[in-house]
PDB file of C-alpha atoms in Angstrom:
ATOM      1  CA  UNK A   1     -17.284  30.602 -11.904  1.00  0.00           C
ATOM      2  CA  UNK A   2     -13.468  30.073 -12.236  1.00  0.00           C
ATOM      3  CA  UNK A   3     -12.849  31.479  -8.692  1.00  0.00           C
ATOM      4  CA  UNK A   4     -14.936  29.589  -7.037  1.00  0.00           C
ATOM      5  CA  UNK A   5     -13.902  26.258  -8.106  1.00  0.00           C
ATOM      6  CA  UNK A   6     -10.379  27.494  -7.926  1.00  0.00           C
ATOM      7  CA  UNK A   7     -11.507  27.607  -3.718  1.00  0.00           C
ATOM      8  CA  UNK A   8     -13.111  24.381  -3.626  1.00  0.00           C
ATOM      9  CA  UNK A   9     -10.740  22.832  -5.036  1.00  0.00           C
ATOM     10  CA  UNK A  10      -8.472  22.317  -2.535  1.00  0.00           C
ATOM     11  CA  UNK A  11     -11.211  21.602  -0.431  1.00  0.00           C
ATOM     12  CA  UNK A  12     -12.441  18.859  -2.333  1.00  0.00           C
ATOM     13  CA  UNK A  13      -9.235  17.431  -2.615  1.00  0.00           C
ATOM     14  CA  UNK A  14      -8.544  17.084   1.961  1.00  0.00           C
ATOM     15  CA  UNK A  15     -12.091  15.579   1.753  1.00  0.00           C
ATOM     16  CA  UNK A  16     -11.472  12.941  -0.851  1.00  0.00           C
ATOM     17  CA  UNK A  17      -8.409  11.988   0.836  1.00  0.00           C
ATOM     18  CA  UNK A  18      -9.628  11.931   4.198  1.00  0.00           C
ATOM     19  CA  UNK A  19     -12.043   9.193   2.292  1.00  0.00           C
ATOM     20  CA  UNK A  20      -9.291   7.678   1.071  1.00  0.00           C
ATOM     21  CA  UNK A  21      -8.106   6.736   4.217  1.00  0.00           C
ATOM     22  CA  UNK A  22     -11.032   5.917   5.810  1.00  0.00           C
ATOM     23  CA  UNK A  23     -11.219   3.504   3.472  1.00  0.00           C
ATOM     24  CA  UNK A  24      -7.481   2.172   3.953  1.00  0.00           C
ATOM     25  CA  UNK A  25      -8.080   2.189   7.966  1.00  0.00           C
ATOM     26  CA  UNK A  26     -11.442   0.359   7.039  1.00  0.00           C
ATOM     27  CA  UNK A  27      -9.882  -2.465   5.128  1.00  0.00           C
ATOM     28  CA  UNK A  28      -6.435  -2.524   7.499  1.00  0.00           C
ATOM     29  CA  UNK A  29      -8.758  -2.929  10.922  1.00  0.00           C
ATOM     30  CA  UNK A  30      -8.780  -6.827  12.502  1.00  0.00           C
ATOM     31  CA  UNK A  31      -5.861  -9.549  12.965  1.00  0.00           C
ATOM     32  CA  UNK A  32      -3.681 -10.520   9.740  1.00  0.00           C
ATOM     33  CA  UNK A  33      -1.624 -14.060   9.718  1.00  0.00           C
ATOM     34  CA  UNK A  34       1.563 -13.872   7.548  1.00  0.00           C
ATOM     35  CA  UNK A  35       1.471 -16.652   4.551  1.00  0.00           C
ATOM     36  CA  UNK A  36       4.285 -15.333   2.796  1.00  0.00           C
ATOM     37  CA  UNK A  37       8.002 -13.600   3.411  1.00  0.00           C
ATOM     38  CA  UNK A  38      10.427 -12.403   0.699  1.00  0.00           C
ATOM     39  CA  UNK A  39      14.095 -11.501   1.514  1.00  0.00           C
ATOM     40  CA  UNK A  40      15.915  -9.890  -1.721  1.00  0.00           C
ATOM     41  CA  UNK A  41      13.390 -12.065  -3.762  1.00  0.00           C
ATOM     42  CA  UNK A  42      13.694 -15.188  -2.147  1.00  0.00           C
ATOM     43  CA  UNK A  43      10.960 -16.705  -0.984  1.00  0.00           C
ATOM     44  CA  UNK A  44      12.321 -16.643   3.147  1.00  0.00           C
ATOM     45  CA  UNK A  45       9.018 -17.277   4.294  1.00  0.00           C
ATOM     46  CA  UNK A  46      10.406 -21.584   6.001  1.00  0.00           C
ATOM     47  CA  UNK A  47      13.000 -19.717   7.812  1.00  0.00           C
ATOM     48  CA  UNK A  48      10.690 -16.616   9.538  1.00  0.00           C
ATOM     49  CA  UNK A  49       7.973 -19.393  10.867  1.00  0.00           C
ATOM     50  CA  UNK A  50      10.377 -21.323  12.561  1.00  0.00           C
ATOM     51  CA  UNK A  51      11.737 -18.367  13.960  1.00  0.00           C
ATOM     52  CA  UNK A  52       7.919 -17.101  14.219  1.00  0.00           C
ATOM     53  CA  UNK A  53       5.507 -19.658  14.118  1.00  0.00           C
ATOM     54  CA  UNK A  54       2.453 -18.326  13.515  1.00  0.00           C
ATOM     55  CA  UNK A  55       3.031 -15.127  13.153  1.00  0.00           C
ATOM     56  CA  UNK A  56      -0.119 -12.145  13.798  1.00  0.00           C
ATOM     57  CA  UNK A  57      -0.883  -8.863  14.000  1.00  0.00           C
ATOM     58  CA  UNK A  58      -3.942  -7.004  14.119  1.00  0.00           C
ATOM     59  CA  UNK A  59      -4.639  -3.268  13.835  1.00  0.00           C
ATOM     60  CA  UNK A  60      -7.981  -1.704  16.111  1.00  0.00           C
ATOM     61  CA  UNK A  61     -10.031   1.359  15.275  1.00  0.00           C
ATOM     62  CA  UNK A  62      -8.181   2.911  17.928  1.00  0.00           C
ATOM     63  CA  UNK A  63      -4.996   2.843  16.390  1.00  0.00           C
ATOM     64  CA  UNK A  64      -3.327   0.627  18.336  1.00  0.00           C
ATOM     65  CA  UNK A  65      -1.631  -3.025  17.085  1.00  0.00           C
ATOM     66  CA  UNK A  66      -1.283  -6.732  18.500  1.00  0.00           C
ATOM     67  CA  UNK A  67       0.980  -8.668  16.866  1.00  0.00           C
ATOM     68  CA  UNK A  68       1.601 -12.620  18.334  1.00  0.00           C
ATOM     69  CA  UNK A  69       4.541 -15.557  17.124  1.00  0.00           C
ATOM     70  CA  UNK A  70       5.785 -18.798  18.789  1.00  0.00           C
ATOM     71  CA  UNK A  71       8.844 -18.880  20.136  1.00  0.00           C
ATOM     72  CA  UNK A  72      11.495 -21.540  18.815  1.00  0.00           C
ATOM     73  CA  UNK A  73      11.246 -22.615  22.756  1.00  0.00           C
ATOM     74  CA  UNK A  74       7.448 -22.674  22.436  1.00  0.00           C
ATOM     75  CA  UNK A  75       6.973 -19.875  24.026  1.00  0.00           C
ATOM     76  CA  UNK A  76       4.289 -16.739  23.653  1.00  0.00           C
ATOM     77  CA  UNK A  77       5.723 -13.452  22.693  1.00  0.00           C
ATOM     78  CA  UNK A  78       4.853  -9.756  21.529  1.00  0.00           C
ATOM     79  CA  UNK A  79       3.949  -6.672  21.774  1.00  0.00           C
ATOM     80  CA  UNK A  80       1.813  -3.654  21.079  1.00  0.00           C
ATOM     81  CA  UNK A  81       2.192  -0.344  19.778  1.00  0.00           C
ATOM     82  CA  UNK A  82      -0.129   2.135  17.822  1.00  0.00           C
ATOM     83  CA  UNK A  83      -0.192   2.960  13.748  1.00  0.00           C
ATOM     84  CA  UNK A  84      -0.498   5.407  12.048  1.00  0.00           C
ATOM     85  CA  UNK A  85       0.016   6.065   7.774  1.00  0.00           C
ATOM     86  CA  UNK A  86       2.023   9.009   6.695  1.00  0.00           C
ATOM     87  CA  UNK A  87      -0.067  12.172   5.343  1.00  0.00           C
ATOM     88  CA  UNK A  88      -0.859  11.449   1.158  1.00  0.00           C
ATOM     89  CA  UNK A  89       1.297   8.849   1.090  1.00  0.00           C
ATOM     90  CA  UNK A  90       0.768   4.485   1.171  1.00  0.00           C
ATOM     91  CA  UNK A  91       3.093   4.869   3.715  1.00  0.00           C
ATOM     92  CA  UNK A  92       2.320   2.058   6.995  1.00  0.00           C
ATOM     93  CA  UNK A  93       3.734   2.781  10.293  1.00  0.00           C
ATOM     94  CA  UNK A  94       4.222   0.770  13.441  1.00  0.00           C
ATOM     95  CA  UNK A  95       6.113   2.406  16.742  1.00  0.00           C
ATOM     96  CA  UNK A  96       6.103   1.084  19.623  1.00  0.00           C
ATOM     97  CA  UNK A  97       7.816   2.366  22.882  1.00  0.00           C
ATOM     98  CA  UNK A  98      11.593   0.898  21.410  1.00  0.00           C
ATOM     99  CA  UNK A  99      11.241   2.001  17.374  1.00  0.00           C
ATOM    100  CA  UNK A 100       9.627   3.188  15.697  1.00  0.00           C
ATOM    101  CA  UNK A 101       9.467   1.103  11.379  1.00  0.00           C
ATOM    102  CA  UNK A 102       7.706   2.270   8.132  1.00  0.00           C
ATOM    103  CA  UNK A 103       6.573  -0.286   5.109  1.00  0.00           C
ATOM    104  CA  UNK A 104       5.191   0.923   1.964  1.00  0.00           C
ATOM    105  CA  UNK A 105       1.478  -0.501   1.650  1.00  0.00           C
ATOM    106  CA  UNK A 106       1.657  -2.602  -2.218  1.00  0.00           C
ATOM    107  CA  UNK A 107      -1.938  -4.123  -1.538  1.00  0.00           C
ATOM    108  CA  UNK A 108      -4.760  -3.609   0.886  1.00  0.00           C
ATOM    109  CA  UNK A 109      -7.744  -4.725   0.278  1.00  0.00           C
ATOM    110  CA  UNK A 110     -10.600  -6.905   2.434  1.00  0.00           C
ATOM    111  CA  UNK A 111      -8.155  -9.486   2.388  1.00  0.00           C
ATOM    112  CA  UNK A 112      -5.119  -9.077   1.289  1.00  0.00           C
ATOM    113  CA  UNK A 113      -2.801  -6.935   3.028  1.00  0.00           C
ATOM    114  CA  UNK A 114       0.588  -6.616   1.186  1.00  0.00           C
ATOM    115  CA  UNK A 115       3.960  -4.382   2.467  1.00  0.00           C
ATOM    116  CA  UNK A 116       7.041  -3.406   1.801  1.00  0.00           C
ATOM    117  CA  UNK A 117      10.202  -2.814   3.949  1.00  0.00           C
ATOM    118  CA  UNK A 118      13.460  -0.880   2.860  1.00  0.00           C
ATOM    119  CA  UNK A 119      16.670  -1.740   5.117  1.00  0.00           C
ATOM    120  CA  UNK A 120      19.140   0.156   3.075  1.00  0.00           C
ATOM    121  CA  UNK A 121      23.315  -0.011   2.791  1.00  0.00           C
ATOM    122  CA  UNK A 122      25.249  -0.366   5.102  1.00  0.00           C
ATOM    123  CA  UNK A 123      24.118  -1.759   7.666  1.00  0.00           C
ATOM    124  CA  UNK A 124      21.828  -4.389   5.524  1.00  0.00           C
ATOM    125  CA  UNK A 125      20.893  -3.123   2.185  1.00  0.00           C
ATOM    126  CA  UNK A 126      17.451  -5.895   2.026  1.00  0.00           C
ATOM    127  CA  UNK A 127      13.635  -5.301   0.407  1.00  0.00           C
ATOM    128  CA  UNK A 128      11.165  -6.791   3.012  1.00  0.00           C
ATOM    129  CA  UNK A 129       7.832  -8.246   1.358  1.00  0.00           C
ATOM    130  CA  UNK A 130       5.457  -9.457   3.852  1.00  0.00           C
ATOM    131  CA  UNK A 131       1.635 -10.797   2.727  1.00  0.00           C
ATOM    132  CA  UNK A 132       0.022 -11.358   4.941  1.00  0.00           C
ATOM    133  CA  UNK A 133      -4.379 -12.457   4.216  1.00  0.00           C
ATOM    134  CA  UNK A 134      -7.448 -12.107   6.653  1.00  0.00           C
ATOM    135  CA  UNK A 135      -7.414 -14.093   9.656  1.00  0.00           C
TER     136      UNK A 135
END
């Protein structure tokens, strides 16, 4: 009996982790609007909003995403790419033609998405917190 449990345990963990990943994906899907932007524990939402007015991002079932905002010249800007989770972690990656950017998921529920991105020294040494609400 104990041997059977030992063989089933890895399979059960795999099934449970896949189920958690699916649940995380379902919570992520849809549109999100930036509510607050924090740099090194300082609220920088106003500055962000001046450069990226009405910033929204949407995640789709086919693992694509789009984001858009209105720039300083009142022109609509945006781009698309692919999104994916890092297996076994709470990391979300956004991949486009130029680069791949990783974020740690701090909170994800039906109405809130909080992401953190650390930019290490020597480049900038900043911690960016993005707080989104469901669009």
